[in-house]
CSV table of C-alpha atoms in Angstrom, one decimal:
chain,number,residue,atom,x,y,z
A,1,UNK,CA,12.6,-102.7,-192.4
A,2,UNK,CA,9.0,-101.7,-191.5
A,3,UNK,CA,7.3,-103.4,-188.6
A,4,UNK,CA,3.5,-103.5,-188.3
A,5,UNK,CA,1.8,-103.5,-184.9
A,6,UNK,CA,1.0,-107.2,-185.2
A,7,UNK,CA,4.7,-107.9,-185.9
A,8,UNK,CA,5.8,-106.1,-182.7
A,9,UNK,CA,3.2,-108.1,-180.8
A,10,UNK,CA,4.6,-111.3,-182.1
A,11,UNK,CA,8.2,-110.3,-181.1
A,12,UNK,CA,7.0,-109.3,-177.7
A,13,UNK,CA,5.2,-112.6,-177.2
A,14,UNK,CA,8.3,-114.5,-178.2
A,15,UNK,CA,10.5,-112.5,-175.7
A,16,UNK,CA,8.1,-113.1,-172.9
A,17,UNK,CA,8.0,-116.8,-173.7
A,18,UNK,CA,11.8,-117.1,-173.8
A,19,UNK,CA,12.0,-115.3,-170.4
A,20,UNK,CA,9.5,-117.7,-168.9
A,21,UNK,CA,11.5,-120.7,-170.2
A,22,UNK,CA,14.7,-119.3,-168.8
A,23,UNK,CA,13.1,-119.2,-165.3
A,24,UNK,CA,11.6,-115.9,-164.5
A,25,UNK,CA,10.7,-116.0,-160.8
A,26,UNK,CA,12.6,-117.7,-158.0
A,27,UNK,CA,15.5,-120.0,-158.9
A,28,UNK,CA,16.5,-120.4,-155.2
A,29,UNK,CA,16.9,-123.9,-153.9
A,30,UNK,CA,14.6,-122.9,-151.0
A,31,UNK,CA,11.7,-121.9,-153.3
A,32,UNK,CA,8.5,-123.9,-152.9
A,33,UNK,CA,9.0,-125.6,-156.3
A,34,UNK,CA,12.5,-127.0,-155.3
A,35,UNK,CA,11.1,-129.9,-153.4
A,36,UNK,CA,7.7,-131.8,-153.3
A,37,UNK,CA,8.3,-132.4,-149.6
A,38,UNK,CA,8.7,-129.2,-147.6
A,39,UNK,CA,8.5,-129.2,-143.8
A,40,UNK,CA,8.1,-125.7,-142.4
A,41,UNK,CA,7.7,-124.0,-139.0
A,42,UNK,CA,5.6,-121.4,-140.9
A,43,UNK,CA,2.9,-121.6,-143.6
A,44,UNK,CA,5.1,-122.2,-146.6
A,45,UNK,CA,5.4,-126.0,-146.3
A,46,UNK,CA,3.2,-128.9,-147.1
A,47,UNK,CA,4.1,-131.1,-144.1
A,48,UNK,CA,3.9,-130.1,-140.5
A,49,UNK,CA,6.7,-132.5,-139.4
A,50,UNK,CA,9.6,-134.4,-140.9
A,51,UNK,CA,8.0,-137.6,-139.5
A,52,UNK,CA,4.9,-136.9,-141.6
A,53,UNK,CA,7.0,-136.3,-144.7
A,54,UNK,CA,9.0,-139.5,-144.0
A,55,UNK,CA,5.8,-141.6,-144.1
A,56,UNK,CA,5.1,-140.8,-147.7
A,57,UNK,CA,8.4,-139.8,-149.3
A,58,UNK,CA,9.8,-142.4,-151.6
A,59,UNK,CA,13.4,-143.6,-151.3
A,60,UNK,CA,15.8,-141.2,-153.1
A,61,UNK,CA,13.8,-138.0,-152.6
A,62,UNK,CA,14.6,-134.7,-150.9
A,63,UNK,CA,12.9,-133.4,-147.8
A,64,UNK,CA,13.4,-129.7,-147.3
A,65,UNK,CA,13.3,-128.1,-143.9
A,66,UNK,CA,12.5,-124.4,-143.2
A,67,UNK,CA,12.6,-122.6,-139.9
A,68,UNK,CA,13.1,-124.1,-136.4
A,69,UNK,CA,11.4,-127.5,-135.9
A,70,UNK,CA,11.1,-129.2,-132.5
A,71,UNK,CA,11.4,-132.8,-133.5
A,72,UNK,CA,13.5,-136.0,-133.1
A,73,UNK,CA,14.0,-137.5,-136.5
A,74,UNK,CA,14.6,-141.1,-137.6
A,75,UNK,CA,15.7,-141.6,-141.2
A,76,UNK,CA,15.0,-145.2,-142.1
A,77,UNK,CA,14.5,-145.0,-145.8
A,78,UNK,CA,17.4,-145.4,-148.2
A,79,UNK,CA,18.7,-142.5,-150.2
A,80,UNK,CA,16.7,-139.8,-148.5
A,81,UNK,CA,18.2,-136.3,-148.4
A,82,UNK,CA,17.3,-134.0,-145.5
A,83,UNK,CA,18.2,-130.5,-146.6
A,84,UNK,CA,18.0,-127.3,-144.7
A,85,UNK,CA,17.1,-124.0,-146.2
A,86,UNK,CA,18.7,-120.8,-144.7
A,87,UNK,CA,18.8,-121.0,-140.9
A,88,UNK,CA,16.7,-124.2,-140.8
A,89,UNK,CA,17.1,-126.0,-137.4
A,90,UNK,CA,16.1,-129.0,-135.4
A,91,UNK,CA,15.9,-127.7,-131.9
A,92,UNK,CA,15.7,-129.9,-128.9
A,93,UNK,CA,14.9,-126.9,-126.7
A,94,UNK,CA,11.4,-126.9,-128.3
A,95,UNK,CA,11.0,-130.4,-126.8
A,96,UNK,CA,12.6,-131.8,-123.6
A,97,UNK,CA,16.1,-131.6,-124.9
A,98,UNK,CA,16.6,-135.4,-124.6
A,99,UNK,CA,17.6,-138.1,-127.1
A,100,UNK,CA,19.0,-137.9,-130.6
A,101,UNK,CA,18.3,-135.1,-133.0
A,102,UNK,CA,18.8,-137.1,-136.2
A,103,UNK,CA,19.1,-140.9,-136.1
A,104,UNK,CA,20.2,-142.4,-139.4
A,105,UNK,CA,19.6,-146.2,-139.8
A,106,UNK,CA,19.2,-146.5,-143.6
A,107,UNK,CA,22.0,-146.5,-146.3
A,108,UNK,CA,23.0,-143.6,-148.6
A,109,UNK,CA,21.2,-140.8,-146.6
A,110,UNK,CA,22.4,-137.2,-146.9
A,111,UNK,CA,21.9,-134.5,-144.2
A,112,UNK,CA,23.0,-131.0,-145.3
A,113,UNK,CA,22.6,-127.4,-144.4
A,114,UNK,CA,20.9,-128.0,-141.0
A,115,UNK,CA,21.5,-126.6,-137.5
A,116,UNK,CA,21.0,-129.4,-135.0
A,117,UNK,CA,21.1,-128.1,-131.4
A,118,UNK,CA,20.0,-128.7,-127.8
A,119,UNK,CA,19.7,-132.5,-127.9
A,120,UNK,CA,21.8,-135.1,-126.1
A,121,UNK,CA,23.3,-136.4,-129.3
A,122,UNK,CA,23.1,-134.3,-132.4
A,123,UNK,CA,23.4,-136.8,-135.3
A,124,UNK,CA,23.9,-140.6,-135.0
A,125,UNK,CA,24.7,-142.9,-138.0
A,126,UNK,CA,24.1,-146.4,-136.8
A,127,UNK,CA,24.7,-149.8,-138.5
A,128,UNK,CA,24.5,-148.5,-142.0
A,129,UNK,CA,26.7,-147.1,-144.8
A,130,UNK,CA,27.1,-144.4,-147.4
A,131,UNK,CA,25.7,-141.5,-145.3
A,132,UNK,CA,26.8,-137.9,-146.2
A,133,UNK,CA,26.8,-135.2,-143.5
A,134,UNK,CA,27.8,-131.9,-145.0
A,135,UNK,CA,27.5,-128.2,-144.2
A,136,UNK,CA,25.7,-128.7,-140.9
A,137,UNK,CA,26.1,-127.1,-137.5
A,138,UNK,CA,25.8,-129.3,-134.5
A,139,UNK,CA,26.0,-127.7,-131.1
A,140,UNK,CA,24.8,-127.8,-127.5
A,141,UNK,CA,24.5,-131.6,-127.3
A,142,UNK,CA,24.5,-131.9,-123.5
A,143,UNK,CA,23.4,-134.6,-121.0
A,144,UNK,CA,20.0,-133.8,-119.6
A,145,UNK,CA,19.7,-136.9,-117.4
A,146,UNK,CA,22.7,-136.6,-115.0
A,147,UNK,CA,22.0,-135.0,-111.6
A,148,UNK,CA,25.6,-134.7,-110.5
A,149,UNK,CA,28.0,-132.0,-111.4
A,150,UNK,CA,30.7,-132.5,-114.1
A,151,UNK,CA,32.7,-134.5,-114.9
A,152,UNK,CA,30.0,-137.0,-116.1
A,153,UNK,CA,30.5,-140.5,-117.5
A,154,UNK,CA,31.4,-141.0,-121.2
A,155,UNK,CA,29.7,-144.1,-122.5
A,156,UNK,CA,26.9,-143.7,-119.9
A,157,UNK,CA,25.7,-140.2,-120.4
A,158,UNK,CA,24.9,-138.9,-123.9
A,159,UNK,CA,26.5,-135.6,-124.9
A,160,UNK,CA,28.1,-135.8,-128.3
A,161,UNK,CA,27.8,-133.9,-131.5
A,162,UNK,CA,28.2,-136.6,-134.2
A,163,UNK,CA,28.4,-140.3,-133.4
A,164,UNK,CA,29.1,-143.2,-135.8
A,165,UNK,CA,28.2,-146.7,-134.5
A,166,UNK,CA,29.0,-149.6,-136.8
A,167,UNK,CA,28.9,-147.2,-139.7
A,168,UNK,CA,31.0,-147.4,-142.9
A,169,UNK,CA,31.8,-145.3,-145.9
A,170,UNK,CA,30.4,-142.2,-144.3
A,171,UNK,CA,31.5,-138.8,-145.5
A,172,UNK,CA,31.6,-136.0,-142.9
A,173,UNK,CA,32.7,-132.8,-144.5
A,174,UNK,CA,32.5,-129.0,-144.0
A,175,UNK,CA,30.5,-129.2,-140.7
A,176,UNK,CA,30.8,-126.9,-137.6
A,177,UNK,CA,30.7,-129.0,-134.4
A,178,UNK,CA,30.9,-126.9,-131.2
A,179,UNK,CA,30.0,-126.5,-127.6
A,180,UNK,CA,28.9,-130.1,-127.1
A,181,UNK,CA,29.2,-131.7,-123.6
A,182,UNK,CA,31.7,-134.4,-124.5
A,183,UNK,CA,33.1,-135.3,-128.0
A,184,UNK,CA,32.5,-133.3,-131.0
A,185,UNK,CA,32.8,-136.5,-133.1
A,186,UNK,CA,32.9,-140.1,-131.8
A,187,UNK,CA,33.5,-143.3,-133.8
A,188,UNK,CA,32.7,-146.6,-132.2
A,189,UNK,CA,31.3,-150.1,-132.7
A,190,UNK,CA,33.5,-151.1,-135.6
A,191,UNK,CA,33.0,-148.0,-137.8
A,192,UNK,CA,35.4,-148.1,-140.7
A,193,UNK,CA,36.3,-146.6,-144.1
A,194,UNK,CA,34.9,-143.2,-143.2
A,195,UNK,CA,36.0,-139.8,-144.7
A,196,UNK,CA,36.3,-136.9,-142.3
A,197,UNK,CA,37.4,-133.7,-143.9
A,198,UNK,CA,37.4,-129.9,-143.5
A,199,UNK,CA,35.3,-129.8,-140.4
A,200,UNK,CA,35.6,-127.2,-137.6
A,201,UNK,CA,35.4,-128.6,-134.0
A,202,UNK,CA,35.9,-126.4,-131.0
A,203,UNK,CA,34.8,-125.9,-127.4
A,204,UNK,CA,33.5,-129.4,-126.9
A,205,UNK,CA,33.9,-131.4,-123.6
A,206,UNK,CA,32.6,-128.9,-121.1
A,207,UNK,CA,30.6,-131.6,-119.2
A,208,UNK,CA,33.6,-133.9,-118.9
A,209,UNK,CA,37.1,-132.4,-119.3
A,210,UNK,CA,37.0,-128.8,-120.6
A,211,UNK,CA,39.5,-128.1,-123.3
A,212,UNK,CA,40.5,-131.7,-124.0
A,213,UNK,CA,38.1,-132.6,-126.7
A,214,UNK,CA,37.9,-131.1,-130.2
């Protein structure tokens, strides 16, 4: 079969078009096109803080975090997903190290792929249901308010990795929870029907009774 120059041009144009439809370029979940709401410590985001994104994000959307952010986050909209790109972190050391890293008060919230470190409590799910915490690393949640040497006072000082307070139907899976001052995971206040599976917890409790808490 004989092909003219114009025929080859048509074939080439079709090939380029098919390649474009198949997704030439980045297919990474951390690419800018993967979320309309990107919070970044660098210049590749469209929001400077998670709080700024939370003001405008509709329920059910994804907020993507890149880099290390110094921020205490409250998630009070239903169905929000807070997703970390590679090495994304909420770091209390960039603030004063006090308080809660992520405080979830709305239903059906997901937090995944984030490092939460250097707060007094890493992640708290309070008086809500349906949260999903998966593939996060929570560490160095230590009391910053006590002036005395350990052991400190559980229930008075804050120094836990993950805390459920009056929370139900929460899934906590595939997380690493380590080197927190007291409990790696604490359930309280009538929390019920929760699933806790395939998490690694070690070296928690250094501010109270070293070696006694997972």
